[in-house]
Each structure stands twice: as structure tokens, then as C-alpha cells.
Amino acid sequence: MLLENKVALVTGAASGIGREIALRYAKAGAKVVIADLNLDAADRSAETIQAAGGTAMAVAMDVTDEAQVDAGVAAAVERFGALDILVSNAGIQIVHPLIDFPFDEWRKMIAIHLDGAFLTTRAAMRAMIAGGSGGSIILMGSVHSHEASPLKAPYVTAKHGLLGLMKVIAKEGAAHGIRANTICPGFVRTPLVDKQIPEQAAAFGISEDEVIKKIMLKDTVDGEFTTLADVAETALFLAAFPSNALTGQSIIVSHGWSMQ
Ligand code: NAD
């Protein structure tokens, strides 16, 4: 039980990668807070954990809303007594060529990915410092924290930006025993990616199968999607790591798509 007696808040944990991390943390003994825009789906994730004998609560949280973020973290601390781990994972994808990108959609992407990471980190760090036991902050980056692809200007910009935020968290958090990491997955089959396949097929005038083989998995060593388990095991490893040795580092989990 690597996370026994730890309290973890995972944003965007009603679906996809965040949900899988929440389930994995609960199996490792953590009390998990499922924070998501979609409260019904968050409740279902929490019920799945409880049905398996774990401990979880759901909170409604729009990560771009300062008051909701602060209230969600406060509710977690009130219920479970502390906060030890934050996984800032909530995210969306919108694709357009840069020259056609509507400004309101650019701002929405930057708000969810960067404002969301900042607001949840700030609230979590305040709670961790008040608790006096340090903690682990994990930001959900992407291979697009290190590489670029066409059609993804705000996503690539925001995911690169998370690396800067992580480094500041590592520097400012060290005095309080707070570690920071970014996980950078390749393509994982979640609703976020399933939505992109037909969109990219239309944008590039190719078939959906070609989007998968010639764009998404082209540079992997094995032609395989990154799995939910690949990412969740990495999130467990980082949250449970016993020293500051890895703080300030990003880890690319991409079946060799990106090697840095
Ligand atoms: P997903 O669509 O399956 O889940 C995203 C979750 O975030 C949903 O439950 C949604 O309700 C929630 N959410 C969206 N906006 C929110 C907001 N403003 N506040 C709170 N919650 C919000 O997506 P996913 O594929 O699991 O992606 C999760 C994270 O992983 C994202 O940051 C994404 O960029 C990143 N990522 C995904 C992939 C991939 O291939 N799926 C690869 C690299 C990185």
C-alpha cells in the first residue's frame, strides 16, 4: 500500500486518464478526491472506488474558477484532514490551423490548462504547507510539452508552459517538502483522443485509420497507444517517490514517440 493514509485530489478524474489515476491511487491505499466539472460522472468514479473497498469523495470543480478550486480543496481537507497529493489533470483539446484559431477558443484552452494548473497548485500548496507534511504535485503534460504538432497551437503552448510552472513549484516547494513533476503521455485512447481522430481525418483529408497509423503512432517504437495503466503507474511511482531526487522533472510516457 504505497499511498496508505495519503489524501490525493485528482482533477478531471471523472473520465480517462484522471479516472484511472484516481482508481490506482485508491487501490494503493489513498483517500481520493475526484474533482471534475461533470459532477455526475465524478460521483460514478467515487462510487466505483467505494464499491471496491476504497475511500473517495466527488467534488464539483471548474479548474478555471478560483472560488470553486479553493472550495474543492477546502472540502477535501475538511473531509480527510489533509492533502498530500495533487494531480492537476483536467484538460480538453481543440484543434484548428493557427491562422483560423478563434481567439475565444485559444483563451479557453489556455484557461483550462494553465489557469487550472496554477489555481489548483496554489490551493494545494497552501493546504500542504498548512499541514506541514509536504506533498507531491503532478501536472499532466503531454508529449506536446516537448514536441509540436500542427493544428494544436494553444495545446502545445500550454503543455510547454506547464514545465515552467513545475520548475517553480519544485524550487518554491522544496523548503516545505513539496515535490513537483510533469507526466507527458503519448496518445492514450480516451474521449479526448477519440474526438480528434475524425477531426484530424477531415482536416488532413485522410482516413481515420491513417490518422492513427501515420500521425498518432507513427513515431512510437511499437505502433502502440500509450495505455491508461502506463500513465497511472507512472503517477503512482511519482506520488510515492521517497525523496526530492526527481523533483522538477518531466517523464515522457509515450512508447518511444519522444525521447529526450
Ligand atoms: P478526458 O476527456 O477523458 O477527461 C478529461 C476530464 O476533464 C473530463 O472528465 C472533463 O469533464 C474534465 N474537465 C474538462 N474541463 C474541465 C474543467 N474546466 N474543470 C474540471 N474538469 C474539467 O481526457 P483525457 O484524455 O483523460 O485527458 C486528461 C489530461 O491528459 C488532459 O490534460 C490531457 O491534455 C492530457 N493528455 C491526454 C492524452 C491522451 O492521449 N488522451 C495525451 C497526453 C496528455
mmCIF file of C-alpha atoms and ligand atoms in Angstrom:
data_model
loop_
_atom_site.group_PDB
_atom_site.id
_atom_site.type_symbol
_atom_site.label_atom_id
_atom_site.label_comp_id
_atom_site.label_asym_id
_atom_site.label_seq_id
_atom_site.Cartn_x
_atom_site.Cartn_y
_atom_site.Cartn_z
ATOM 1 C CA MET A 1 0.000 0.000 0.000
ATOM 2 C CA LEU A 2 2.306 2.699 -1.327
ATOM 3 C CA LEU A 3 -0.119 5.530 -0.559
ATOM 4 C CA GLU A 4 -1.595 4.320 2.721
ATOM 5 C CA ASN A 5 -3.068 7.230 4.731
ATOM 6 C CA LYS A 6 -2.351 9.707 1.922
ATOM 7 C CA VAL A 7 -5.005 12.057 0.573
ATOM 8 C CA ALA A 8 -4.941 12.715 -3.189
ATOM 9 C CA LEU A 9 -7.002 15.195 -5.216
ATOM 10 C CA VAL A 10 -7.183 14.456 -8.943
ATOM 11 C CA THR A 11 -8.792 16.958 -11.316
ATOM 12 C CA GLY A 12 -10.598 15.729 -14.408
ATOM 13 C CA ALA A 13 -10.961 12.393 -12.618
ATOM 14 C CA ALA A 14 -14.467 11.684 -13.921
ATOM 15 C CA SER A 15 -13.015 10.345 -17.194
ATOM 16 C CA GLY A 16 -9.984 8.962 -18.976
ATOM 17 C CA ILE A 17 -6.505 9.366 -17.501
ATOM 18 C CA GLY A 18 -7.596 11.180 -14.337
ATOM 19 C CA ARG A 19 -10.155 8.484 -13.538
ATOM 20 C CA GLU A 20 -7.571 5.725 -13.971
ATOM 21 C CA ILE A 21 -5.077 7.545 -11.714
ATOM 22 C CA ALA A 22 -7.780 8.000 -9.062
ATOM 23 C CA LEU A 23 -8.646 4.263 -9.192
ATOM 24 C CA ARG A 24 -4.944 3.295 -8.999
ATOM 25 C CA TYR A 25 -4.281 5.636 -6.068
ATOM 26 C CA ALA A 26 -7.295 4.254 -4.206
ATOM 27 C CA LYS A 27 -6.006 0.696 -4.761
ATOM 28 C CA ALA A 28 -2.678 1.853 -3.297
ATOM 29 C CA GLY A 29 -4.484 2.980 -0.128
ATOM 30 C CA ALA A 30 -5.032 6.692 -0.773
ATOM 31 C CA LYS A 31 -8.215 8.566 0.081
ATOM 32 C CA VAL A 32 -9.110 10.113 -3.242
ATOM 33 C CA VAL A 33 -10.942 13.312 -4.124
ATOM 34 C CA ILE A 34 -12.453 13.196 -7.617
ATOM 35 C CA ALA A 35 -12.652 16.820 -8.778
ATOM 36 C CA ASP A 36 -14.423 17.453 -12.075
ATOM 37 C CA LEU A 37 -16.693 19.771 -13.995
ATOM 38 C CA ASN A 38 -19.002 16.809 -14.507
ATOM 39 C CA LEU A 39 -20.282 16.012 -11.004
ATOM 40 C CA ASP A 40 -22.480 13.061 -12.053
ATOM 41 C CA ALA A 41 -19.552 11.302 -13.693
ATOM 42 C CA ALA A 42 -17.297 12.243 -10.747
ATOM 43 C CA ASP A 43 -19.829 10.643 -8.407
ATOM 44 C CA ARG A 44 -19.712 7.484 -10.517
ATOM 45 C CA SER A 45 -15.885 7.354 -10.276
ATOM 46 C CA ALA A 46 -16.128 7.777 -6.483
ATOM 47 C CA GLU A 47 -18.786 5.034 -6.284
ATOM 48 C CA THR A 48 -16.557 2.668 -8.296
ATOM 49 C CA ILE A 49 -13.750 3.229 -5.793
ATOM 50 C CA GLN A 50 -16.036 2.731 -2.810
ATOM 51 C CA ALA A 51 -17.533 -0.419 -4.294
ATOM 52 C CA ALA A 52 -14.009 -1.839 -4.480
ATOM 53 C CA GLY A 53 -13.449 -1.066 -0.775
ATOM 54 C CA GLY A 54 -11.599 2.231 -1.251
ATOM 55 C CA THR A 55 -12.309 5.718 0.078
ATOM 56 C CA ALA A 56 -13.337 8.550 -2.230
ATOM 57 C CA MET A 57 -15.419 11.691 -2.482
ATOM 58 C CA ALA A 58 -16.509 13.709 -5.506
ATOM 59 C CA VAL A 59 -16.393 17.484 -5.707
ATOM 60 C CA ALA A 60 -17.747 19.747 -8.444
ATOM 61 C CA MET A 61 -14.871 21.878 -9.678
ATOM 62 C CA ASP A 62 -14.260 24.022 -12.719
ATOM 63 C CA VAL A 63 -10.478 24.361 -12.542
ATOM 64 C CA THR A 64 -10.649 27.816 -14.164
ATOM 65 C CA ASP A 65 -12.816 29.149 -11.316
ATOM 66 C CA GLU A 66 -10.749 30.416 -8.381
ATOM 67 C CA ALA A 67 -13.572 30.126 -5.839
ATOM 68 C CA GLN A 68 -14.535 26.588 -6.912
ATOM 69 C CA VAL A 69 -10.920 25.409 -6.778
ATOM 70 C CA ASP A 70 -10.352 26.867 -3.309
ATOM 71 C CA ALA A 71 -13.680 25.452 -2.071
ATOM 72 C CA GLY A 72 -12.924 21.988 -3.505
ATOM 73 C CA VAL A 73 -9.529 21.798 -1.837
ATOM 74 C CA ALA A 74 -11.012 23.077 1.437
ATOM 75 C CA ALA A 75 -13.744 20.394 1.253
ATOM 76 C CA ALA A 76 -11.089 17.706 0.726
ATOM 77 C CA VAL A 77 -9.067 18.861 3.734
ATOM 78 C CA GLU A 78 -12.183 19.132 5.879
ATOM 79 C CA ARG A 79 -13.315 15.610 4.983
ATOM 80 C CA PHE A 80 -9.960 13.795 5.058
ATOM 81 C CA GLY A 81 -7.860 16.063 7.323
ATOM 82 C CA ALA A 82 -5.018 16.845 4.904
ATOM 83 C CA LEU A 83 -3.903 16.992 1.291
ATOM 84 C CA ASP A 84 -0.749 15.098 0.299
ATOM 85 C CA ILE A 85 -1.011 14.696 -3.489
ATOM 86 C CA LEU A 86 -2.418 16.863 -6.280
ATOM 87 C CA VAL A 87 -2.750 15.596 -9.822
ATOM 88 C CA SER A 88 -3.645 18.595 -11.985
ATOM 89 C CA ASN A 89 -5.015 16.664 -14.922
ATOM 90 C CA ALA A 90 -8.225 18.276 -16.228
ATOM 91 C CA GLY A 91 -7.872 19.200 -19.865
ATOM 92 C CA ILE A 92 -9.552 19.466 -23.232
ATOM 93 C CA GLN A 93 -8.419 19.586 -26.840
ATOM 94 C CA ILE A 94 -9.468 21.973 -29.611
ATOM 95 C CA VAL A 95 -7.778 21.728 -32.996
ATOM 96 C CA HIS A 96 -7.608 24.292 -35.818
ATOM 97 C CA PRO A 97 -4.886 25.646 -38.065
ATOM 98 C CA LEU A 98 -3.211 28.539 -36.241
ATOM 99 C CA ILE A 99 -4.359 31.128 -38.781
ATOM 100 C CA ASP A 100 -8.002 30.060 -38.264
ATOM 101 C CA PHE A 101 -7.878 29.665 -34.463
ATOM 102 C CA PRO A 102 -10.741 31.658 -32.882
ATOM 103 C CA PHE A 103 -9.395 33.822 -30.050
ATOM 104 C CA ASP A 104 -12.120 32.728 -27.614
ATOM 105 C CA GLU A 105 -11.147 29.061 -28.159
ATOM 106 C CA TRP A 106 -7.441 29.900 -27.670
ATOM 107 C CA ARG A 107 -8.319 31.613 -24.371
ATOM 108 C CA LYS A 108 -10.470 28.670 -23.249
ATOM 109 C CA MET A 109 -7.594 26.243 -23.854
ATOM 110 C CA ILE A 110 -5.065 28.422 -22.017
ATOM 111 C CA ALA A 111 -7.515 28.937 -19.133
ATOM 112 C CA ILE A 112 -8.224 25.244 -18.569
ATOM 113 C CA HIS A 113 -4.643 24.057 -18.941
ATOM 114 C CA LEU A 114 -2.643 26.923 -17.406
ATOM 115 C CA ASP A 115 -5.029 28.849 -15.134
ATOM 116 C CA GLY A 116 -6.320 25.464 -13.956
ATOM 117 C CA ALA A 117 -2.835 24.173 -13.143
ATOM 118 C CA PHE A 118 -1.932 27.420 -11.359
ATOM 119 C CA LEU A 119 -5.136 27.656 -9.294
ATOM 120 C CA THR A 120 -5.135 24.008 -8.212
ATOM 121 C CA THR A 121 -1.404 24.121 -7.438
ATOM 122 C CA ARG A 122 -1.763 27.299 -5.379
ATOM 123 C CA ALA A 123 -4.638 25.880 -3.344
ATOM 124 C CA ALA A 124 -2.880 22.528 -2.882
ATOM 125 C CA MET A 125 0.437 24.122 -1.859
ATOM 126 C CA ARG A 126 -1.345 26.295 0.701
ATOM 127 C CA ALA A 127 -3.023 23.193 2.170
ATOM 128 C CA MET A 128 0.226 21.182 2.121
ATOM 129 C CA ILE A 129 2.176 23.976 3.825
ATOM 130 C CA ALA A 130 -0.559 24.354 6.462
ATOM 131 C CA GLY A 131 -0.466 20.581 7.042
ATOM 132 C CA GLY A 132 3.317 20.648 7.493
ATOM 133 C CA SER A 133 3.941 17.223 5.918
ATOM 134 C CA GLY A 134 4.987 18.216 2.387
ATOM 135 C CA GLY A 135 3.451 16.610 -0.646
ATOM 136 C CA SER A 136 3.615 15.717 -4.315
ATOM 137 C CA ILE A 137 2.248 17.875 -7.126
ATOM 138 C CA ILE A 138 1.899 16.202 -10.507
ATOM 139 C CA LEU A 139 0.931 18.183 -13.592
ATOM 140 C CA MET A 140 -0.490 16.359 -16.608
ATOM 141 C CA GLY A 141 1.635 17.469 -19.524
ATOM 142 C CA SER A 142 1.904 15.646 -22.823
ATOM 143 C CA VAL A 143 4.467 14.677 -25.418
ATOM 144 C CA HIS A 144 3.305 18.117 -26.595
ATOM 145 C CA SER A 145 5.173 19.576 -23.582
ATOM 146 C CA HIS A 146 8.313 18.740 -25.606
ATOM 147 C CA GLU A 147 7.213 18.414 -29.242
ATOM 148 C CA ALA A 148 4.817 20.270 -31.558
ATOM 149 C CA SER A 149 2.129 19.126 -33.960
ATOM 150 C CA PRO A 150 0.125 21.109 -36.483
ATOM 151 C CA LEU A 151 -3.388 22.278 -35.507
ATOM 152 C CA LYS A 152 -2.566 22.366 -31.775
ATOM 153 C CA ALA A 153 -1.179 25.854 -31.130
ATOM 154 C CA PRO A 154 -2.779 26.529 -27.715
ATOM 155 C CA TYR A 155 -2.402 22.922 -26.526
ATOM 156 C CA VAL A 156 1.324 22.825 -27.369
ATOM 157 C CA THR A 157 1.808 26.293 -25.866
ATOM 158 C CA ALA A 158 0.020 25.383 -22.640
ATOM 159 C CA LYS A 159 1.675 21.982 -22.271
ATOM 160 C CA HIS A 160 5.122 23.567 -22.714
ATOM 161 C CA GLY A 161 4.111 26.206 -20.151
ATOM 162 C CA LEU A 162 3.372 23.552 -17.537
ATOM 163 C CA LEU A 163 7.073 22.642 -17.491
ATOM 164 C CA GLY A 164 7.893 26.180 -16.363
ATOM 165 C CA LEU A 165 5.251 26.079 -13.652
ATOM 166 C CA MET A 166 6.548 22.695 -12.468
ATOM 167 C CA LYS A 167 10.079 24.055 -12.104
ATOM 168 C CA VAL A 168 8.877 26.980 -9.979
ATOM 169 C CA ILE A 169 6.821 24.612 -7.789
ATOM 170 C CA ALA A 170 9.945 22.459 -7.325
ATOM 171 C CA LYS A 171 12.035 25.489 -6.299
ATOM 172 C CA GLU A 172 9.455 27.134 -4.011
ATOM 173 C CA GLY A 173 8.079 23.859 -2.696
ATOM 174 C CA ALA A 174 11.408 22.359 -1.614
ATOM 175 C CA ALA A 175 11.512 24.305 1.657
ATOM 176 C CA HIS A 176 8.154 22.720 2.545
ATOM 177 C CA GLY A 177 8.876 19.168 1.371
ATOM 178 C CA ILE A 178 6.704 19.622 -1.726
ATOM 179 C CA ARG A 179 7.892 17.845 -4.912
ATOM 180 C CA ALA A 180 6.770 18.613 -8.469
ATOM 181 C CA ASN A 181 6.648 16.501 -11.622
ATOM 182 C CA THR A 182 5.022 16.547 -15.034
ATOM 183 C CA ILE A 183 3.843 13.383 -16.774
ATOM 184 C CA CYS A 184 3.988 13.608 -20.571
ATOM 185 C CA PRO A 185 1.890 10.868 -22.182
ATOM 186 C CA GLY A 186 1.739 9.966 -25.839
ATOM 187 C CA PHE A 187 -1.683 9.256 -27.358
ATOM 188 C CA VAL A 188 -3.998 7.395 -24.957
ATOM 189 C CA ARG A 189 -7.411 6.161 -26.141
ATOM 190 C CA THR A 190 -9.738 8.398 -24.101
ATOM 191 C CA PRO A 191 -12.732 10.512 -25.169
ATOM 192 C CA LEU A 192 -10.283 13.395 -25.709
ATOM 193 C CA VAL A 193 -8.359 11.424 -28.343
ATOM 194 C CA ASP A 194 -11.328 9.595 -29.868
ATOM 195 C CA LYS A 195 -12.811 13.010 -30.687
ATOM 196 C CA GLN A 196 -9.629 14.087 -32.519
ATOM 197 C CA ILE A 197 -9.445 11.118 -34.888
ATOM 198 C CA PRO A 198 -12.355 12.139 -37.170
ATOM 199 C CA GLU A 199 -11.446 15.829 -36.767
ATOM 200 C CA GLN A 200 -7.884 15.234 -37.974
ATOM 201 C CA ALA A 201 -9.092 12.931 -40.762
ATOM 202 C CA ALA A 202 -11.284 15.765 -42.042
ATOM 203 C CA ALA A 203 -8.589 18.431 -41.584
ATOM 204 C CA PHE A 204 -5.894 16.462 -43.440
ATOM 205 C CA GLY A 205 -8.224 14.718 -45.951
ATOM 206 C CA ILE A 206 -7.131 11.199 -44.902
ATOM 207 C CA SER A 207 -8.876 8.179 -43.371
ATOM 208 C CA GLU A 208 -9.272 7.659 -39.617
ATOM 209 C CA ASP A 209 -7.010 4.611 -39.853
ATOM 210 C CA GLU A 210 -4.335 6.791 -41.456
ATOM 211 C CA VAL A 211 -4.684 9.354 -38.653
ATOM 212 C CA ILE A 212 -3.905 6.581 -36.156
ATOM 213 C CA LYS A 213 -1.077 4.917 -38.085
ATOM 214 C CA LYS A 214 0.514 7.849 -39.938
ATOM 215 C CA ILE A 215 0.074 10.629 -37.376
ATOM 216 C CA MET A 216 -0.654 9.386 -33.863
ATOM 217 C CA LEU A 217 1.518 6.269 -33.628
ATOM 218 C CA LYS A 218 3.987 6.930 -36.454
ATOM 219 C CA ASP A 219 6.987 7.644 -34.230
ATOM 220 C CA THR A 220 6.368 5.088 -31.467
ATOM 221 C CA VAL A 221 8.773 2.119 -31.337
ATOM 222 C CA ASP A 222 5.956 -0.446 -31.347
ATOM 223 C CA GLY A 223 2.944 1.165 -33.051
ATOM 224 C CA GLU A 224 1.091 1.015 -29.734
ATOM 225 C CA PHE A 225 -1.088 3.556 -27.985
ATOM 226 C CA THR A 226 0.093 4.566 -24.507
ATOM 227 C CA THR A 227 -2.315 2.903 -22.073
ATOM 228 C CA LEU A 228 -4.237 4.287 -19.123
ATOM 229 C CA ALA A 229 -2.277 1.854 -16.958
ATOM 230 C CA ASP A 230 1.059 3.143 -18.333
ATOM 231 C CA VAL A 231 0.149 6.645 -17.142
ATOM 232 C CA ALA A 232 -1.450 5.601 -13.836
ATOM 233 C CA GLU A 233 1.578 3.500 -12.819
ATOM 234 C CA THR A 234 3.849 6.473 -13.552
ATOM 235 C CA ALA A 235 1.607 8.727 -11.459
ATOM 236 C CA LEU A 236 1.804 6.211 -8.601
ATOM 237 C CA PHE A 237 5.589 5.949 -8.852
ATOM 238 C CA LEU A 238 5.992 9.733 -8.733
ATOM 239 C CA ALA A 239 3.491 10.312 -5.906
ATOM 240 C CA ALA A 240 5.156 7.622 -3.775
ATOM 241 C CA PHE A 241 8.770 8.515 -4.584
ATOM 242 C CA PRO A 242 10.575 8.877 -1.255
ATOM 243 C CA SER A 243 12.981 11.755 -1.901
ATOM 244 C CA ASN A 244 13.471 15.020 -3.804
ATOM 245 C CA ALA A 245 15.690 13.301 -6.387
ATOM 246 C CA LEU A 246 13.137 13.586 -9.203
ATOM 247 C CA THR A 247 11.588 16.948 -8.366
ATOM 248 C CA GLY A 248 11.373 19.398 -11.247
ATOM 249 C CA GLN A 249 11.491 16.583 -13.837
ATOM 250 C CA SER A 250 9.052 15.618 -16.523
ATOM 251 C CA ILE A 251 8.667 11.981 -17.510
ATOM 252 C CA ILE A 252 7.649 11.104 -21.071
ATOM 253 C CA VAL A 253 5.400 8.031 -21.239
ATOM 254 C CA SER A 254 4.972 7.519 -24.966
ATOM 255 C CA HIS A 255 6.256 4.143 -26.228
ATOM 256 C CA GLY A 256 9.296 5.901 -27.644
ATOM 257 C CA TRP A 257 7.433 8.569 -29.630
ATOM 258 C CA SER A 258 9.529 11.227 -27.926
ATOM 259 C CA MET A 259 12.930 10.509 -26.406
ATOM 260 C CA GLN A 260 14.650 13.366 -24.546
HETATM 261 P P1 NAD B 1 -10.950 13.093 -20.985
HETATM 262 O O1 NAD B 1 -11.716 13.943 -21.921
HETATM 263 O O2 NAD B 1 -11.169 11.614 -20.974
HETATM 264 O O3 NAD B 1 -11.127 13.616 -19.486
HETATM 265 C C1 NAD B 1 -10.963 14.974 -19.156
HETATM 266 C C2 NAD B 1 -11.773 15.279 -17.913
HETATM 267 O O4 NAD B 1 -11.520 16.655 -17.571
HETATM 268 C C3 NAD B 1 -13.288 15.128 -18.110
HETATM 269 O O5 NAD B 1 -13.843 14.377 -17.043
HETATM 270 C C4 NAD B 1 -13.794 16.569 -18.086
HETATM 271 O O6 NAD B 1 -15.095 16.697 -17.519
HETATM 272 C C5 NAD B 1 -12.754 17.234 -17.201
HETATM 273 N N1 NAD B 1 -12.690 18.681 -17.409
HETATM 274 C C6 NAD B 1 -12.669 19.356 -18.585
HETATM 275 N N2 NAD B 1 -12.638 20.676 -18.355
HETATM 276 C C7 NAD B 1 -12.621 20.842 -17.014
HETATM 277 C C8 NAD B 1 -12.604 21.973 -16.153
HETATM 278 N N3 NAD B 1 -12.590 23.226 -16.635
HETATM 279 N N4 NAD B 1 -12.577 21.756 -14.813
HETATM 280 C C9 NAD B 1 -12.616 20.495 -14.310
HETATM 281 N N5 NAD B 1 -12.662 19.401 -15.073
HETATM 282 C C10 NAD B 1 -12.664 19.576 -16.403
HETATM 283 O O7 NAD B 1 -9.402 13.450 -21.301
HETATM 284 P P2 NAD B 1 -8.042 12.650 -21.037
HETATM 285 O O8 NAD B 1 -7.565 12.144 -22.336
HETATM 286 O O9 NAD B 1 -8.160 11.739 -19.877
HETATM 287 O O10 NAD B 1 -7.091 13.885 -20.660
HETATM 288 C C11 NAD B 1 -6.697 14.181 -19.337
HETATM 289 C C12 NAD B 1 -5.413 15.006 -19.382
HETATM 290 O O11 NAD B 1 -4.391 14.238 -20.029
HETATM 291 C C13 NAD B 1 -5.527 16.306 -20.163
HETATM 292 O O12 NAD B 1 -4.804 17.322 -19.501
HETATM 293 C C14 NAD B 1 -4.878 15.975 -21.487
HETATM 294 O O13 NAD B 1 -4.333 17.103 -22.136
HETATM 295 C C15 NAD B 1 -3.792 15.033 -21.020
HETATM 296 N N6 NAD B 1 -3.265 14.161 -22.070
HETATM 297 C C16 NAD B 1 -4.076 13.290 -22.717
HETATM 298 C C17 NAD B 1 -3.542 12.483 -23.692
HETATM 299 C C18 NAD B 1 -4.371 11.494 -24.454
HETATM 300 O O14 NAD B 1 -3.866 10.966 -25.445
HETATM 301 N N7 NAD B 1 -5.587 11.182 -24.022
HETATM 302 C C19 NAD B 1 -2.172 12.568 -24.017
HETATM 303 C C20 NAD B 1 -1.385 13.464 -23.330
HETATM 304 C C21 NAD B 1 -1.938 14.262 -22.352
#
